[in-house]
Amino acid sequence: MIAKKVMAEIEEGRGISQMFLDAVALTEKFGAENVYNFSIGNPSVEPPEAVKQAIIEELNTQKPMALHSYTGSYGYADVRNAVADHENKKFGTNYTANNVVMTVGAAGGLNLIFQVLLNPGDQVITFTPYFSEYKCYTMNVDAELVLSGTDGNFQPLLDEFESKINEKTRIVLINSPNNPTGAVYPEETMKKISDIMEKKSAEYGAPIYMVSDEPYRYIAYDDVDVPYLPKVCKNAIVANSFSKSLSLPGERIGFLIIPSDVDDYQEIYNACNTMNRTMGFVNAPSLIQRAVAKCLDAEVDVKGYEKNRDALHKGLTEIGYECFKPQGAFYLFMKTPLEDDWEFYRRAQKYQLVLGPGSGFGGPGYVRISYCVDYDMILRALPKFKELWDEIQADQK
Ligand code: PLP
């Protein structure tokens, strides 16, 4: 018999499993070219050529045992040094290798820092809509995810946020550019959030950490500024990865930045060493650690995503759908013309459209449309969205 906690996590992920199953069933029935699968967040832009070259170079120059052995729980020192230098160059910080932990993707980094910072019953606040796995990551440590609302442009409601903080609040989890909305939180907002955290932290006599989950940092459009949170908030810890910035999600490589001036820095950093091992991650994969260290200045071509965003946003709004224009990431969060997003999800399948019901992201009445897909698929799908719209309008008359 499986554990009760596992049953709860399976229940939590049922929506996502359903989307996968439905996409497979539709593909079997209609063929891949006739199914418009907008449900998955797998990058559609190729990794930069520099990644392939770096992997080949590592294979050709390193001795196998040096390449494939354990790396120490923090990751290779020279790789951490390279990451620290890169962050310093980009953000004017002063990091050394001792502010960096190489992790198994951003997800590994989040789970690691949650293990290190959270006691059972502690609370993590995040803004809705949110990346649904956060619920499971907090459940993993018997902590609680507390949701705080956003406005019509998916920007945090600050009064509500302040009211949600209590003596159990340990982490404020920020995801900007955001999955599933594509919203970016401006520096002014982040400063206000940080001020509230500092005030509440003093009131309750315990640190509250900001954890910035930022795998989409480099996928932003129209020159929007994505603020660097350790510059805005004293207690900010960064979880980043190369899953989207270099299109390497399956390689499971990312990093945590723990700045030296966060409260209890040394204790936290030391604990990461132990917990990376005891959680079973042991270390981030060794070959790809070395390869990404050589590609820190490389970037995927974001123009492809931008072209998709523009075509999808324009096409959907012209039909009549209400959608916020994403500023980053590769998701569009669209208001459903039916109140029940699951009902809309089912109706969309009549047209072989597979979408992500917003309820699963704490955003009922919306669907997430992942536009990390072929541009042509977007063009072929738009007439299907139109047929769906017309059918619903006709019903509502
Ligand atoms: N955080 C957010 C908001 C994500 O969307 C994802 C993946 O899609 C992750 C974290 C996990 O990223 P990684 O693949 O680097 O573990």
mmCIF file of C-alpha atoms and ligand atoms in Angstrom:
data_model
loop_
_atom_site.group_PDB
_atom_site.id
_atom_site.type_symbol
_atom_site.label_atom_id
_atom_site.label_comp_id
_atom_site.label_asym_id
_atom_site.label_seq_id
_atom_site.Cartn_x
_atom_site.Cartn_y
_atom_site.Cartn_z
ATOM 1 C CA MET A 1 0.000 0.000 0.000
ATOM 2 C CA ILE A 2 1.419 3.388 -0.935
ATOM 3 C CA ALA A 3 1.829 6.182 1.622
ATOM 4 C CA LYS A 4 -1.024 8.626 2.246
ATOM 5 C CA LYS A 5 1.220 11.554 1.315
ATOM 6 C CA VAL A 6 2.004 9.934 -2.027
ATOM 7 C CA MET A 7 -1.700 9.384 -2.663
ATOM 8 C CA ALA A 8 -2.285 13.091 -1.997
ATOM 9 C CA GLU A 9 0.502 14.039 -4.422
ATOM 10 C CA ILE A 10 -0.938 11.752 -7.110
ATOM 11 C CA GLU A 11 -4.322 13.388 -6.570
ATOM 12 C CA GLU A 12 -2.684 16.803 -6.887
ATOM 13 C CA GLY A 13 -1.089 15.845 -10.212
ATOM 14 C CA ARG A 14 -4.183 14.161 -11.654
ATOM 15 C CA GLY A 15 -4.990 17.110 -13.954
ATOM 16 C CA ILE A 16 -1.543 17.019 -15.565
ATOM 17 C CA SER A 17 -1.668 13.226 -15.985
ATOM 18 C CA GLN A 18 -5.074 13.618 -17.614
ATOM 19 C CA MET A 19 -3.709 16.071 -20.193
ATOM 20 C CA PHE A 20 -0.936 13.652 -21.138
ATOM 21 C CA LEU A 21 -3.377 10.759 -21.472
ATOM 22 C CA ASP A 22 -5.814 12.813 -23.539
ATOM 23 C CA ALA A 23 -3.032 14.013 -25.867
ATOM 24 C CA VAL A 24 -1.878 10.418 -26.428
ATOM 25 C CA ALA A 25 -5.429 9.176 -27.078
ATOM 26 C CA LEU A 26 -6.148 11.995 -29.569
ATOM 27 C CA THR A 27 -2.846 11.379 -31.365
ATOM 28 C CA GLU A 28 -3.628 7.674 -31.734
ATOM 29 C CA LYS A 29 -7.053 8.491 -33.120
ATOM 30 C CA PHE A 30 -6.311 11.440 -35.427
ATOM 31 C CA GLY A 31 -2.546 11.290 -36.093
ATOM 32 C CA ALA A 32 0.053 13.688 -34.673
ATOM 33 C CA GLU A 33 -0.359 16.261 -37.475
ATOM 34 C CA ASN A 34 -4.049 16.689 -36.624
ATOM 35 C CA VAL A 35 -3.629 17.192 -32.878
ATOM 36 C CA TYR A 36 -2.801 20.648 -31.476
ATOM 37 C CA ASN A 37 -1.024 19.878 -28.258
ATOM 38 C CA PHE A 38 -0.494 23.059 -26.238
ATOM 39 C CA SER A 39 -0.254 21.306 -22.895
ATOM 40 C CA ILE A 40 3.485 20.740 -22.406
ATOM 41 C CA GLY A 41 6.316 23.083 -21.413
ATOM 42 C CA ASN A 42 9.119 21.411 -23.367
ATOM 43 C CA PRO A 43 11.305 23.992 -25.164
ATOM 44 C CA SER A 44 10.809 23.957 -28.943
ATOM 45 C CA VAL A 45 13.896 26.031 -29.786
ATOM 46 C CA GLU A 46 17.119 24.057 -30.352
ATOM 47 C CA PRO A 47 19.943 24.338 -27.774
ATOM 48 C CA PRO A 48 22.754 26.630 -28.968
ATOM 49 C CA GLU A 49 25.455 24.851 -31.012
ATOM 50 C CA ALA A 50 27.938 25.811 -28.253
ATOM 51 C CA VAL A 51 26.355 23.182 -25.956
ATOM 52 C CA LYS A 52 27.003 20.337 -28.383
ATOM 53 C CA GLN A 53 30.568 21.547 -28.962
ATOM 54 C CA ALA A 54 31.198 21.813 -25.213
ATOM 55 C CA ILE A 55 29.948 18.247 -24.605
ATOM 56 C CA ILE A 56 32.153 16.912 -27.428
ATOM 57 C CA GLU A 57 35.138 18.840 -26.107
ATOM 58 C CA GLU A 58 34.635 17.473 -22.609
ATOM 59 C CA LEU A 59 34.360 13.925 -23.939
ATOM 60 C CA ASN A 60 37.525 14.369 -25.980
ATOM 61 C CA THR A 61 39.670 16.080 -23.397
ATOM 62 C CA GLN A 62 38.748 14.743 -19.949
ATOM 63 C CA LYS A 63 39.769 11.366 -18.613
ATOM 64 C CA PRO A 64 36.639 9.214 -18.207
ATOM 65 C CA MET A 65 37.033 8.921 -14.446
ATOM 66 C CA ALA A 66 37.399 12.689 -14.126
ATOM 67 C CA LEU A 67 34.334 13.189 -16.282
ATOM 68 C CA HIS A 68 31.970 10.677 -14.753
ATOM 69 C CA SER A 69 32.877 10.540 -11.079
ATOM 70 C CA TYR A 70 31.035 12.068 -8.113
ATOM 71 C CA THR A 71 31.635 15.808 -8.051
ATOM 72 C CA GLY A 72 31.113 16.613 -4.359
ATOM 73 C CA SER A 73 27.605 17.646 -3.283
ATOM 74 C CA TYR A 74 28.008 21.313 -4.149
ATOM 75 C CA GLY A 75 29.247 20.513 -7.671
ATOM 76 C CA TYR A 76 32.673 21.114 -9.234
ATOM 77 C CA ALA A 77 34.484 24.114 -7.714
ATOM 78 C CA ASP A 78 35.625 25.426 -11.126
ATOM 79 C CA VAL A 79 32.053 25.169 -12.474
ATOM 80 C CA ARG A 80 30.687 27.019 -9.418
ATOM 81 C CA ASN A 81 33.379 29.634 -9.908
ATOM 82 C CA ALA A 82 32.355 30.098 -13.533
ATOM 83 C CA VAL A 83 28.667 30.447 -12.535
ATOM 84 C CA ALA A 84 29.578 32.969 -9.812
ATOM 85 C CA ASP A 85 31.675 35.016 -12.274
ATOM 86 C CA HIS A 86 28.867 34.975 -14.804
ATOM 87 C CA GLU A 87 26.308 36.221 -12.245
ATOM 88 C CA ASN A 88 28.774 38.902 -11.081
ATOM 89 C CA LYS A 89 29.261 40.106 -14.631
ATOM 90 C CA LYS A 90 25.527 40.166 -15.316
ATOM 91 C CA PHE A 91 24.247 41.597 -12.046
ATOM 92 C CA GLY A 92 27.184 43.396 -10.446
ATOM 93 C CA THR A 93 27.278 40.993 -7.500
ATOM 94 C CA ASN A 94 30.289 39.693 -5.590
ATOM 95 C CA TYR A 95 29.731 35.957 -5.497
ATOM 96 C CA THR A 96 32.363 33.252 -5.202
ATOM 97 C CA ALA A 97 32.061 29.503 -5.702
ATOM 98 C CA ASN A 98 30.853 29.390 -2.074
ATOM 99 C CA ASN A 99 27.613 31.097 -3.012
ATOM 100 C CA VAL A 100 26.752 28.488 -5.644
ATOM 101 C CA VAL A 101 25.312 24.969 -5.407
ATOM 102 C CA MET A 102 24.937 23.045 -8.666
ATOM 103 C CA THR A 103 21.539 21.324 -8.622
ATOM 104 C CA VAL A 104 19.387 18.823 -10.485
ATOM 105 C CA GLY A 105 17.475 21.525 -12.378
ATOM 106 C CA ALA A 106 15.569 24.365 -10.734
ATOM 107 C CA ALA A 107 13.219 21.725 -9.310
ATOM 108 C CA GLY A 108 16.137 20.035 -7.534
ATOM 109 C CA GLY A 109 17.256 23.432 -6.216
ATOM 110 C CA LEU A 110 13.791 24.274 -4.893
ATOM 111 C CA ASN A 111 13.404 20.910 -3.186
ATOM 112 C CA LEU A 112 16.874 21.285 -1.693
ATOM 113 C CA ILE A 113 16.292 24.745 -0.259
ATOM 114 C CA PHE A 114 12.850 23.711 1.021
ATOM 115 C CA GLN A 115 14.474 20.780 2.852
ATOM 116 C CA VAL A 116 17.049 23.094 4.344
ATOM 117 C CA LEU A 117 14.708 25.896 5.445
ATOM 118 C CA LEU A 118 11.329 24.369 6.247
ATOM 119 C CA ASN A 119 10.038 22.566 9.318
ATOM 120 C CA PRO A 120 6.767 20.629 9.181
ATOM 121 C CA GLY A 121 3.869 23.076 9.405
ATOM 122 C CA ASP A 122 5.876 26.030 8.080
ATOM 123 C CA GLN A 123 4.306 28.073 5.308
ATOM 124 C CA VAL A 124 5.441 29.094 1.832
ATOM 125 C CA ILE A 125 3.538 31.953 0.200
ATOM 126 C CA THR A 126 3.278 32.158 -3.576
ATOM 127 C CA PHE A 127 1.158 34.207 -5.955
ATOM 128 C CA THR A 128 -1.637 32.721 -8.036
ATOM 129 C CA PRO A 129 -1.738 31.403 -10.672
ATOM 130 C CA TYR A 130 1.304 29.289 -9.861
ATOM 131 C CA PHE A 131 3.407 26.373 -11.139
ATOM 132 C CA SER A 132 1.411 23.423 -9.840
ATOM 133 C CA GLU A 133 4.446 21.404 -8.686
ATOM 134 C CA TYR A 134 4.972 23.923 -5.861
ATOM 135 C CA LYS A 135 2.187 22.196 -3.949
ATOM 136 C CA CYS A 136 4.080 18.892 -4.121
ATOM 137 C CA TYR A 137 7.452 20.429 -3.237
ATOM 138 C CA THR A 138 5.961 21.888 -0.045
ATOM 139 C CA MET A 139 4.152 18.622 0.714
ATOM 140 C CA ASN A 140 7.489 16.803 0.418
ATOM 141 C CA VAL A 141 8.610 18.556 3.608
ATOM 142 C CA ASP A 142 5.179 18.579 5.295
ATOM 143 C CA ALA A 143 4.978 22.335 4.878
ATOM 144 C CA GLU A 144 2.004 24.253 3.521
ATOM 145 C CA LEU A 145 1.648 26.293 0.329
ATOM 146 C CA VAL A 146 -0.344 29.482 0.972
ATOM 147 C CA LEU A 147 -1.767 31.268 -2.070
ATOM 148 C CA SER A 148 -1.945 35.022 -2.455
ATOM 149 C CA GLY A 149 -3.919 36.630 -5.268
ATOM 150 C CA THR A 150 -3.015 38.800 -8.244
ATOM 151 C CA ASP A 151 -4.876 41.455 -10.237
ATOM 152 C CA GLY A 152 -6.227 41.360 -13.817
ATOM 153 C CA ASN A 153 -2.659 41.617 -15.171
ATOM 154 C CA PHE A 154 -1.485 38.838 -12.831
ATOM 155 C CA GLN A 155 0.427 41.296 -10.630
ATOM 156 C CA PRO A 156 0.602 40.605 -6.856
ATOM 157 C CA LEU A 157 -2.071 42.181 -4.639
ATOM 158 C CA LEU A 158 0.101 43.615 -1.899
ATOM 159 C CA ASP A 159 -2.519 44.111 0.838
ATOM 160 C CA GLU A 160 -3.625 40.526 0.490
ATOM 161 C CA PHE A 161 0.018 39.394 0.518
ATOM 162 C CA GLU A 162 0.689 41.258 3.764
ATOM 163 C CA SER A 163 -2.385 39.731 5.370
ATOM 164 C CA LYS A 164 -1.200 36.207 4.489
ATOM 165 C CA ILE A 165 2.092 36.496 6.399
ATOM 166 C CA ASN A 166 2.123 35.056 9.914
ATOM 167 C CA GLU A 167 4.585 33.527 12.360
ATOM 168 C CA LYS A 168 4.690 30.300 10.298
ATOM 169 C CA THR A 169 5.760 32.058 7.061
ATOM 170 C CA ARG A 170 9.320 31.038 6.178
ATOM 171 C CA ILE A 171 9.508 31.478 2.396
ATOM 172 C CA VAL A 172 7.975 33.786 -0.194
ATOM 173 C CA LEU A 173 8.310 31.952 -3.494
ATOM 174 C CA ILE A 174 8.522 34.189 -6.554
ATOM 175 C CA ASN A 175 8.290 32.999 -10.147
ATOM 176 C CA SER A 176 8.856 35.759 -12.688
ATOM 177 C CA PRO A 177 8.641 35.444 -15.679
ATOM 178 C CA ASN A 178 5.754 33.354 -14.542
ATOM 179 C CA ASN A 179 4.490 29.930 -15.459
ATOM 180 C CA PRO A 180 1.556 29.825 -16.301
ATOM 181 C CA THR A 181 0.810 33.534 -17.026
ATOM 182 C CA GLY A 182 3.966 34.938 -18.637
ATOM 183 C CA ALA A 183 3.741 37.951 -16.295
ATOM 184 C CA VAL A 184 6.920 39.667 -15.109
ATOM 185 C CA TYR A 185 6.878 41.398 -11.699
ATOM 186 C CA PRO A 186 8.540 44.835 -11.917
ATOM 187 C CA GLU A 187 11.283 45.963 -9.531
ATOM 188 C CA GLU A 188 8.965 48.452 -7.814
ATOM 189 C CA THR A 189 6.561 45.640 -6.874
ATOM 190 C CA MET A 190 9.400 43.387 -5.719
ATOM 191 C CA LYS A 191 10.766 46.200 -3.544
ATOM 192 C CA LYS A 192 7.353 46.586 -1.891
ATOM 193 C CA ILE A 193 7.127 42.832 -1.326
ATOM 194 C CA SER A 194 10.605 42.876 0.200
ATOM 195 C CA ASP A 195 9.687 45.792 2.512
ATOM 196 C CA ILE A 196 6.603 43.919 3.722
ATOM 197 C CA MET A 197 8.709 40.814 4.342
ATOM 198 C CA GLU A 198 11.270 42.798 6.332
ATOM 199 C CA LYS A 199 8.581 44.450 8.449
ATOM 200 C CA LYS A 200 6.881 41.122 9.195
ATOM 201 C CA SER A 201 10.184 39.401 9.822
ATOM 202 C CA ALA A 202 11.010 42.010 12.491
ATOM 203 C CA GLU A 203 7.504 41.663 13.963
ATOM 204 C CA TYR A 204 7.807 37.864 14.298
ATOM 205 C CA GLY A 205 11.528 37.832 15.134
ATOM 206 C CA ALA A 206 12.506 35.285 12.476
ATOM 207 C CA PRO A 207 13.877 35.544 8.944
ATOM 208 C CA ILE A 208 11.556 35.152 5.972
ATOM 209 C CA TYR A 209 13.402 34.173 2.810
ATOM 210 C CA MET A 210 12.489 35.126 -0.725
ATOM 211 C CA VAL A 211 13.155 32.227 -3.082
ATOM 212 C CA SER A 212 13.301 33.338 -6.704
ATOM 213 C CA ASP A 213 12.423 30.463 -9.029
ATOM 214 C CA GLU A 214 13.674 31.814 -12.313
ATOM 215 C CA PRO A 215 14.149 29.215 -15.048
ATOM 216 C CA TYR A 216 12.522 31.689 -17.472
ATOM 217 C CA ARG A 217 14.793 34.654 -16.573
ATOM 218 C CA TYR A 218 16.255 34.800 -20.071
ATOM 219 C CA ILE A 219 12.988 34.187 -21.921
ATOM 220 C CA ALA A 220 11.537 37.690 -21.853
ATOM 221 C CA TYR A 221 10.192 39.931 -24.605
ATOM 222 C CA ASP A 222 9.938 43.588 -25.608
ATOM 223 C CA ASP A 223 13.013 44.504 -23.503
ATOM 224 C CA VAL A 224 11.040 44.022 -20.299
ATOM 225 C CA ASP A 225 13.257 44.288 -17.216
ATOM 226 C CA VAL A 226 13.382 41.131 -15.094
ATOM 227 C CA PRO A 227 14.686 42.422 -11.747
ATOM 228 C CA TYR A 228 17.475 40.506 -10.036
ATOM 229 C CA LEU A 229 15.965 39.796 -6.644
ATOM 230 C CA PRO A 230 19.096 39.629 -4.446
ATOM 231 C CA LYS A 231 19.557 43.288 -5.426
ATOM 232 C CA VAL A 232 16.074 44.083 -4.165
ATOM 233 C CA CYS A 233 15.682 41.847 -1.123
ATOM 234 C CA LYS A 234 18.325 41.098 1.525
ATOM 235 C CA ASN A 235 17.158 37.541 2.105
ATOM 236 C CA ALA A 236 16.740 36.412 -1.516
ATOM 237 C CA ILE A 237 17.970 33.006 -2.679
ATOM 238 C CA VAL A 238 17.926 32.191 -6.407
ATOM 239 C CA ALA A 239 16.959 28.865 -8.020
ATOM 240 C CA ASN A 240 17.832 28.886 -11.702
ATOM 241 C CA SER A 241 18.450 26.277 -14.376
ATOM 242 C CA PHE A 242 19.508 25.725 -17.965
ATOM 243 C CA SER A 243 16.297 23.860 -18.786
ATOM 244 C CA LYS A 244 14.798 26.738 -20.736
ATOM 245 C CA SER A 245 17.684 29.201 -21.180
ATOM 246 C CA LEU A 246 19.735 26.560 -23.063
ATOM 247 C CA SER A 247 16.825 24.208 -23.918
ATOM 248 C CA LEU A 248 18.266 21.389 -21.770
ATOM 249 C CA PRO A 249 15.328 20.285 -19.564
ATOM 250 C CA GLY A 250 16.160 16.586 -19.735
ATOM 251 C CA GLU A 251 19.782 17.105 -18.695
ATOM 252 C CA ARG A 252 18.621 18.181 -15.226
ATOM 253 C CA ILE A 253 21.092 20.926 -14.558
ATOM 254 C CA GLY A 254 20.636 24.127 -12.560
ATOM 255 C CA PHE A 255 22.031 26.035 -9.609
ATOM 256 C CA LEU A 256 21.178 27.763 -6.367
ATOM 257 C CA ILE A 257 22.682 31.122 -5.460
ATOM 258 C CA ILE A 258 22.881 31.723 -1.722
ATOM 259 C CA PRO A 259 24.254 35.250 -1.239
ATOM 260 C CA SER A 260 26.629 35.712 1.728
ATOM 261 C CA ASP A 261 24.462 38.393 3.326
ATOM 262 C CA VAL A 262 21.278 36.299 3.721
ATOM 263 C CA ASP A 263 20.529 35.525 7.364
ATOM 264 C CA ASP A 264 22.324 32.364 8.524
ATOM 265 C CA TYR A 265 24.179 32.088 5.200
ATOM 266 C CA GLN A 266 26.909 29.739 6.457
ATOM 267 C CA GLU A 267 24.474 27.346 8.140
ATOM 268 C CA ILE A 268 22.287 27.263 5.021
ATOM 269 C CA TYR A 269 25.195 26.708 2.664
ATOM 270 C CA ASN A 270 26.630 23.915 4.826
ATOM 271 C CA ALA A 271 23.215 22.284 5.087
ATOM 272 C CA CYS A 272 22.884 22.254 1.267
ATOM 273 C CA ASN A 273 25.987 20.086 1.122
ATOM 274 C CA THR A 274 24.489 17.506 3.467
ATOM 275 C CA MET A 275 20.959 17.599 2.106
ATOM 276 C CA ASN A 276 21.916 17.307 -1.585
ATOM 277 C CA ARG A 277 23.483 13.982 -0.606
ATOM 278 C CA THR A 278 20.881 12.719 1.847
ATOM 279 C CA MET A 279 17.996 13.591 -0.488
ATOM 280 C CA GLY A 280 19.614 11.234 -2.973
ATOM 281 C CA PHE A 281 20.570 13.830 -5.577
ATOM 282 C CA VAL A 282 24.220 13.372 -4.435
ATOM 283 C CA ASN A 283 25.405 15.887 -7.031
ATOM 284 C CA ALA A 284 24.180 17.516 -10.236
ATOM 285 C CA PRO A 285 25.086 15.414 -13.326
ATOM 286 C CA SER A 286 28.817 15.766 -13.890
ATOM 287 C CA LEU A 287 29.282 15.892 -17.679
ATOM 288 C CA ILE A 288 26.609 18.526 -18.209
ATOM 289 C CA GLN A 289 27.916 20.590 -15.253
ATOM 290 C CA ARG A 290 31.210 20.915 -17.122
ATOM 291 C CA ALA A 291 29.528 21.577 -20.460
ATOM 292 C CA VAL A 292 27.220 24.384 -19.267
ATOM 293 C CA ALA A 293 30.141 26.097 -17.521
ATOM 294 C CA LYS A 294 31.554 26.646 -21.014
ATOM 295 C CA CYS A 295 28.271 28.010 -22.389
ATOM 296 C CA LEU A 296 27.226 30.527 -19.744
ATOM 297 C CA ASP A 297 27.109 33.336 -22.289
ATOM 298 C CA ALA A 298 25.180 31.279 -24.850
ATOM 299 C CA GLU A 299 21.452 31.853 -25.291
ATOM 300 C CA VAL A 300 18.617 30.178 -27.140
ATOM 301 C CA ASP A 301 17.019 32.251 -29.859
ATOM 302 C CA VAL A 302 14.055 33.785 -28.042
ATOM 303 C CA LYS A 303 12.793 35.297 -31.312
ATOM 304 C CA GLY A 304 11.127 31.976 -32.166
ATOM 305 C CA TYR A 305 9.039 32.082 -28.987
ATOM 306 C CA GLU A 306 8.264 35.745 -29.520
ATOM 307 C CA LYS A 307 6.971 35.047 -33.028
ATOM 308 C CA ASN A 308 4.738 32.297 -31.608
ATOM 309 C CA ARG A 309 3.488 34.552 -28.822
ATOM 310 C CA ASP A 310 2.607 37.338 -31.236
ATOM 311 C CA ALA A 311 0.777 35.067 -33.679
ATOM 312 C CA LEU A 312 -1.165 33.299 -30.945
ATOM 313 C CA HIS A 313 -2.074 36.422 -28.995
ATOM 314 C CA LYS A 314 -3.157 38.306 -32.116
ATOM 315 C CA GLY A 315 -5.089 35.347 -33.523
ATOM 316 C CA LEU A 316 -6.935 34.596 -30.284
ATOM 317 C CA THR A 317 -7.847 38.196 -29.471
ATOM 318 C CA GLU A 318 -9.095 38.717 -33.036
ATOM 319 C CA ILE A 319 -11.417 35.751 -32.591
ATOM 320 C CA GLY A 320 -12.748 37.320 -29.378
ATOM 321 C CA TYR A 321 -10.876 35.485 -26.612
ATOM 322 C CA GLU A 322 -9.631 37.565 -23.702
ATOM 323 C CA CYS A 323 -5.917 37.108 -23.085
ATOM 324 C CA PHE A 324 -3.136 38.891 -21.262
ATOM 325 C CA LYS A 325 -0.108 39.375 -23.522
ATOM 326 C CA PRO A 326 2.745 37.426 -21.914
ATOM 327 C CA GLN A 327 5.935 39.362 -21.167
ATOM 328 C CA GLY A 328 8.086 36.271 -20.724
ATOM 329 C CA ALA A 329 8.230 32.437 -20.495
ATOM 330 C CA PHE A 330 6.301 30.575 -23.212
ATOM 331 C CA TYR A 331 2.782 30.328 -21.862
ATOM 332 C CA LEU A 332 -0.345 32.308 -22.523
ATOM 333 C CA PHE A 333 -3.056 32.229 -19.850
ATOM 334 C CA MET A 334 -6.382 32.732 -21.600
ATOM 335 C CA LYS A 335 -9.747 33.463 -20.018
ATOM 336 C CA THR A 336 -12.198 30.735 -20.939
ATOM 337 C CA PRO A 337 -15.534 31.813 -22.456
ATOM 338 C CA LEU A 338 -17.113 29.146 -20.242
ATOM 339 C CA GLU A 339 -16.867 29.609 -16.482
ATOM 340 C CA ASP A 340 -15.746 26.028 -15.956
ATOM 341 C CA ASP A 341 -12.246 25.648 -17.415
ATOM 342 C CA TRP A 342 -12.442 21.843 -17.319
ATOM 343 C CA GLU A 343 -15.626 21.989 -19.385
ATOM 344 C CA PHE A 344 -13.817 24.294 -21.858
ATOM 345 C CA TYR A 345 -10.874 21.859 -21.881
ATOM 346 C CA ARG A 346 -13.228 18.994 -22.807
ATOM 347 C CA ARG A 347 -15.035 21.035 -25.482
ATOM 348 C CA ALA A 348 -11.644 22.029 -26.994
ATOM 349 C CA GLN A 349 -10.818 18.361 -27.493
ATOM 350 C CA LYS A 350 -13.617 18.065 -30.026
ATOM 351 C CA TYR A 351 -11.319 20.190 -32.189
ATOM 352 C CA GLN A 352 -8.208 18.207 -31.158
ATOM 353 C CA LEU A 353 -6.950 21.132 -29.083
ATOM 354 C CA VAL A 354 -5.158 20.012 -25.912
ATOM 355 C CA LEU A 355 -4.864 22.859 -23.381
ATOM 356 C CA GLY A 356 -4.006 23.138 -19.684
ATOM 357 C CA PRO A 357 -7.017 23.785 -17.413
ATOM 358 C CA GLY A 358 -6.266 26.831 -15.244
ATOM 359 C CA SER A 359 -7.706 25.235 -12.085
ATOM 360 C CA GLY A 360 -4.595 23.059 -11.954
ATOM 361 C CA PHE A 361 -2.533 26.258 -11.628
ATOM 362 C CA GLY A 362 -4.784 27.935 -9.079
ATOM 363 C CA GLY A 363 -6.408 29.985 -11.866
ATOM 364 C CA PRO A 364 -9.946 28.676 -12.477
ATOM 365 C CA GLY A 365 -11.725 30.181 -15.473
ATOM 366 C CA TYR A 366 -8.532 30.166 -17.562
ATOM 367 C CA VAL A 367 -6.508 27.763 -19.667
ATOM 368 C CA ARG A 368 -2.753 27.666 -20.106
ATOM 369 C CA ILE A 369 -1.612 27.514 -23.713
ATOM 370 C CA SER A 370 2.062 26.512 -24.053
ATOM 371 C CA TYR A 371 3.375 28.103 -27.218
ATOM 372 C CA CYS A 372 6.738 26.332 -27.205
ATOM 373 C CA VAL A 373 5.495 24.524 -30.314
ATOM 374 C CA ASP A 374 5.967 24.712 -34.078
ATOM 375 C CA TYR A 375 4.845 28.035 -35.513
ATOM 376 C CA ASP A 376 2.910 26.156 -38.203
ATOM 377 C CA MET A 377 0.909 24.320 -35.564
ATOM 378 C CA ILE A 378 -0.242 27.654 -34.158
ATOM 379 C CA LEU A 379 -1.387 28.754 -37.622
ATOM 380 C CA ARG A 380 -3.232 25.470 -38.166
ATOM 381 C CA ALA A 381 -4.792 25.598 -34.684
ATOM 382 C CA LEU A 382 -6.228 29.118 -34.885
ATOM 383 C CA PRO A 383 -9.162 28.120 -37.154
ATOM 384 C CA LYS A 384 -9.943 25.371 -34.611
ATOM 385 C CA PHE A 385 -10.009 27.948 -31.805
ATOM 386 C CA LYS A 386 -12.414 29.948 -33.995
ATOM 387 C CA GLU A 387 -14.730 26.975 -34.497
ATOM 388 C CA LEU A 388 -14.687 26.344 -30.763
ATOM 389 C CA TRP A 389 -15.473 29.999 -30.052
ATOM 390 C CA ASP A 390 -18.368 30.009 -32.543
ATOM 391 C CA GLU A 391 -19.809 26.826 -31.069
ATOM 392 C CA ILE A 392 -19.768 28.295 -27.553
ATOM 393 C CA GLN A 393 -21.241 31.633 -28.689
ATOM 394 C CA ALA A 394 -24.034 29.804 -30.528
ATOM 395 C CA ASP A 395 -24.812 27.807 -27.369
ATOM 396 C CA GLN A 396 -24.962 30.915 -25.251
ATOM 397 C CA LYS A 397 -27.560 32.646 -27.475
HETATM 398 N N1 PLP B 1 9.756 26.242 -11.921
HETATM 399 C C1 PLP B 1 8.923 26.526 -12.918
HETATM 400 C C2 PLP B 1 8.058 27.710 -12.790
HETATM 401 C C3 PLP B 1 8.841 25.701 -14.046
HETATM 402 O O1 PLP B 1 7.976 25.988 -15.021
HETATM 403 C C4 PLP B 1 9.673 24.559 -14.108
HETATM 404 C C5 PLP B 1 9.604 23.648 -15.255
HETATM 405 O O2 PLP B 1 8.829 23.749 -16.148
HETATM 406 C C6 PLP B 1 10.543 24.320 -13.041
HETATM 407 C C7 PLP B 1 10.564 25.168 -11.978
HETATM 408 C C8 PLP B 1 11.453 23.149 -13.068
HETATM 409 O O3 PLP B 1 12.553 23.471 -13.864
HETATM 410 P P1 PLP B 1 13.743 22.449 -14.105
HETATM 411 O O4 PLP B 1 13.411 21.653 -15.315
HETATM 412 O O5 PLP B 1 14.932 23.304 -14.296
HETATM 413 O O6 PLP B 1 13.843 21.601 -12.898
#
